[in-house]
Amino acid sequence: MEYVRSTYIFGWEIGRGQFTVTYLVTHRETKEQFACKLISLRKLINRDDIKDVSREVQIMHHLTGHYNIVELKGAYEDRHSFNLVMELCAGGELFDRIIAKGHYSERAAAGLCLQIVTVVHNCHSMGVMHRDLKQDNFLFLSTAEESPLKAIDFGLSVFFRGKLIY
C-alpha cells in the first residue's frame, strides 16, 4: 500500500471534525494542491467505525465525476490513519459565506439551492443518502462569486435500494 506522505507534502491544517483533521497537501511531482482528510485509527473504536470509513470511500468513488460533489483523488491507509485526498475547495464553507454576505438576492439563493437539490437528486438516483446535509458540508470550489458548491463529508452516508439500507 502506498504511503500518503511519499506522494504528498503536508501543509497546514484547514479543517477539523469530530474524528478528523483536514490538511492542505501538495503533490510532490505536480505541485498541485489538494485537501487530505486524516482519520486517526485511534479514534475508530470498533469494527463498525472501520466499516463506516470504508463505506465513505466506496461512496465517494461511486459518486466520482459529479460537478457538485468533491472529488476523491486517492485513499491511503497506514498504521496510524486513513487518509482521503480530495480536490481542494478553497472558497470556504457555505455557512461562512452566508454570514459574510449578510444576505443573498433571491436569484443567487435560488442558484445555490439548485446546486444543493441537484446533489441530493443525483446521490439518490445513484442509491446514496448523504444523511448529514448542512451548510458546513458544502464548500465553494474557489473564492469567486460564481464558484460552484461542492458537497463534502460522506462519513454518515449509506447506500440504499428501495427501503434497504447498507
Short mmCIF file of C-alpha atoms in Angstrom, two decimals:
data_model
loop_
_atom_site.label_atom_id
_atom_site.label_comp_id
_atom_site.label_asym_id
_atom_site.label_seq_id
_atom_site.Cartn_x
_atom_site.Cartn_y
_atom_site.Cartn_z
CA MET A 1 0.00 0.00 0.00
CA GLU A 2 1.34 3.41 -0.98
CA TYR A 3 2.16 5.73 1.89
CA VAL A 4 0.43 9.12 1.53
CA ARG A 5 3.49 11.09 2.65
CA SER A 6 5.59 9.60 -0.15
CA THR A 7 3.25 11.26 -2.67
CA TYR A 8 2.13 14.43 -0.87
CA ILE A 9 3.78 17.12 1.24
CA PHE A 10 1.59 18.06 4.22
CA GLY A 11 0.94 21.73 4.87
CA TRP A 12 -1.22 23.47 7.45
CA GLU A 13 -4.50 22.36 8.95
CA ILE A 14 -7.51 23.65 7.00
CA GLY A 15 -10.35 21.93 8.86
CA ARG A 16 -11.28 19.80 11.82
CA GLY A 17 -14.18 17.46 12.54
CA GLN A 18 -15.16 15.23 15.43
CA PHE A 19 -12.89 12.38 14.27
CA THR A 20 -10.85 14.05 11.53
CA VAL A 21 -8.30 16.70 10.71
CA THR A 22 -8.01 18.04 7.16
CA TYR A 23 -4.70 19.34 5.83
CA LEU A 24 -3.61 21.21 2.75
CA VAL A 25 -1.32 18.85 0.83
CA THR A 26 0.83 19.36 -2.25
CA HIS A 27 1.60 16.60 -4.75
CA ARG A 28 5.37 16.10 -4.74
CA GLU A 29 5.72 15.86 -8.54
CA THR A 30 2.96 18.05 -9.99
CA LYS A 31 2.89 20.63 -7.14
CA GLU A 32 -0.93 20.57 -7.39
CA GLN A 33 -2.70 21.26 -4.10
CA PHE A 34 -5.38 19.07 -2.53
CA ALA A 35 -7.15 18.56 0.78
CA CYS A 36 -6.28 15.47 2.82
CA LYS A 37 -8.79 14.27 5.41
CA LEU A 38 -6.87 12.32 8.04
CA ILE A 39 -8.93 9.88 10.11
CA SER A 40 -6.97 8.65 13.12
CA LEU A 41 -7.20 4.89 13.67
CA ARG A 42 -7.11 5.54 17.44
CA LYS A 43 -10.49 7.24 17.16
CA LEU A 44 -12.01 4.23 15.39
CA ILE A 45 -13.22 2.24 18.37
CA ASN A 46 -14.80 -0.84 16.80
CA ARG A 47 -15.24 -2.70 13.52
CA ASP A 48 -18.32 -0.66 12.64
CA ASP A 49 -16.23 2.53 12.71
CA ILE A 50 -13.78 1.00 10.24
CA LYS A 51 -16.68 -0.18 8.05
CA ASP A 52 -18.04 3.39 8.08
CA VAL A 53 -14.74 4.77 6.75
CA SER A 54 -14.59 2.05 4.12
CA ARG A 55 -18.17 2.86 3.08
CA GLU A 56 -17.33 6.58 2.86
CA VAL A 57 -14.50 5.77 0.43
CA GLN A 58 -16.76 3.46 -1.61
CA ILE A 59 -19.47 6.11 -1.81
CA MET A 60 -17.05 8.84 -2.86
CA HIS A 61 -15.65 6.58 -5.61
CA HIS A 62 -19.23 5.75 -6.64
CA LEU A 63 -20.13 9.46 -6.95
CA THR A 64 -16.93 10.50 -8.77
CA GLY A 65 -17.49 12.87 -11.64
CA HIS A 66 -20.45 14.84 -10.32
CA TYR A 67 -19.79 18.56 -10.73
CA ASN A 68 -21.12 19.49 -7.27
CA ILE A 69 -19.52 16.68 -5.24
CA VAL A 70 -15.94 16.92 -4.02
CA GLU A 71 -13.75 14.53 -6.00
CA LEU A 72 -11.79 11.84 -4.19
CA LYS A 73 -8.31 11.67 -5.70
CA GLY A 74 -6.99 8.80 -3.60
CA ALA A 75 -7.37 6.82 -0.38
CA TYR A 76 -4.39 5.72 1.68
CA GLU A 77 -4.02 3.74 4.87
CA ASP A 78 -1.03 3.45 7.15
CA ARG A 79 -0.64 2.14 10.68
CA HIS A 80 -1.85 5.45 12.17
CA SER A 81 -4.63 6.69 9.92
CA PHE A 82 -6.85 6.59 6.87
CA ASN A 83 -6.06 9.46 4.51
CA LEU A 84 -8.56 10.67 1.92
CA VAL A 85 -7.03 13.01 -0.66
CA MET A 86 -9.67 15.19 -2.31
CA GLU A 87 -9.89 18.18 -4.60
CA LEU A 88 -9.19 21.40 -2.74
CA CYS A 89 -12.21 23.64 -2.22
CA ALA A 90 -10.52 26.92 -1.34
CA GLY A 91 -13.67 29.07 -1.30
CA GLY A 92 -14.75 28.18 2.22
CA GLU A 93 -17.99 26.90 3.73
CA LEU A 94 -21.43 27.93 2.53
CA PHE A 95 -22.25 28.85 6.15
CA ASP A 96 -19.32 31.28 6.39
CA ARG A 97 -20.15 32.91 3.06
CA ILE A 98 -23.78 33.43 4.09
CA ILE A 99 -22.62 35.09 7.32
CA ALA A 100 -20.05 37.25 5.49
CA LYS A 101 -22.51 38.42 2.82
CA GLY A 102 -25.37 39.01 5.23
CA HIS A 103 -27.96 38.19 2.59
CA TYR A 104 -28.35 36.80 -0.92
CA SER A 105 -30.63 38.04 -3.66
CA GLU A 106 -33.49 35.69 -4.45
CA ARG A 107 -31.81 34.77 -7.75
CA ALA A 108 -28.45 34.00 -6.09
CA ALA A 109 -30.11 31.98 -3.31
CA ALA A 110 -32.09 30.03 -5.91
CA GLY A 111 -28.84 29.21 -7.73
CA LEU A 112 -27.30 27.83 -4.55
CA CYS A 113 -30.46 25.87 -3.70
CA LEU A 114 -30.49 24.40 -7.21
CA GLN A 115 -26.94 23.12 -6.73
CA ILE A 116 -27.85 21.55 -3.38
CA VAL A 117 -31.02 19.93 -4.73
CA THR A 118 -29.04 18.65 -7.73
CA VAL A 119 -26.58 16.96 -5.36
CA VAL A 120 -29.41 15.32 -3.41
CA HIS A 121 -31.17 14.20 -6.61
CA ASN A 122 -28.01 12.74 -8.12
CA CYS A 123 -27.00 11.00 -4.89
CA HIS A 124 -30.46 9.46 -4.56
CA SER A 125 -30.56 8.44 -8.23
CA MET A 126 -27.25 6.63 -7.64
CA GLY A 127 -28.53 4.92 -4.49
CA VAL A 128 -26.75 7.12 -1.92
CA MET A 129 -28.21 9.02 1.05
CA HIS A 130 -25.88 11.72 2.39
CA ARG A 131 -27.62 11.94 5.83
CA ASP A 132 -25.64 14.98 7.00
CA LEU A 133 -26.73 17.85 4.76
CA LYS A 134 -25.96 21.18 6.37
CA GLN A 135 -24.30 24.46 5.40
CA ASP A 136 -20.97 23.30 6.84
CA ASN A 137 -20.91 20.34 4.43
CA PHE A 138 -20.98 22.47 1.29
CA LEU A 139 -17.79 24.21 0.23
CA PHE A 140 -17.16 26.65 -2.59
CA LEU A 141 -14.54 25.49 -5.07
CA SER A 142 -12.97 28.96 -5.13
CA THR A 143 -13.43 32.42 -3.67
CA ALA A 144 -15.03 33.65 -6.92
CA GLU A 145 -18.59 34.90 -6.53
CA GLU A 146 -19.85 32.43 -9.17
CA SER A 147 -17.89 29.48 -7.74
CA PRO A 148 -19.72 26.15 -7.73
CA LEU A 149 -20.69 24.48 -4.46
CA LYS A 150 -19.26 21.07 -3.63
CA ALA A 151 -20.85 18.60 -1.21
CA ILE A 152 -18.37 17.12 1.25
CA ASP A 153 -18.26 14.74 4.23
CA PHE A 154 -19.90 11.49 3.23
CA GLY A 155 -18.97 9.89 6.58
CA LEU A 156 -22.61 9.29 7.59
CA SER A 157 -23.74 8.35 4.08
CA VAL A 158 -25.19 4.99 3.17
CA PHE A 159 -26.14 3.08 0.06
CA PHE A 160 -29.82 2.29 -0.33
CA ARG A 161 -32.08 0.36 -2.65
CA GLY A 162 -35.79 0.76 -2.00
CA LYS A 163 -36.15 0.53 1.77
CA LEU A 164 -32.95 -1.47 2.22
CA ILE A 165 -30.00 0.49 3.66
CA TYR A 166 -26.48 -0.95 3.51
#
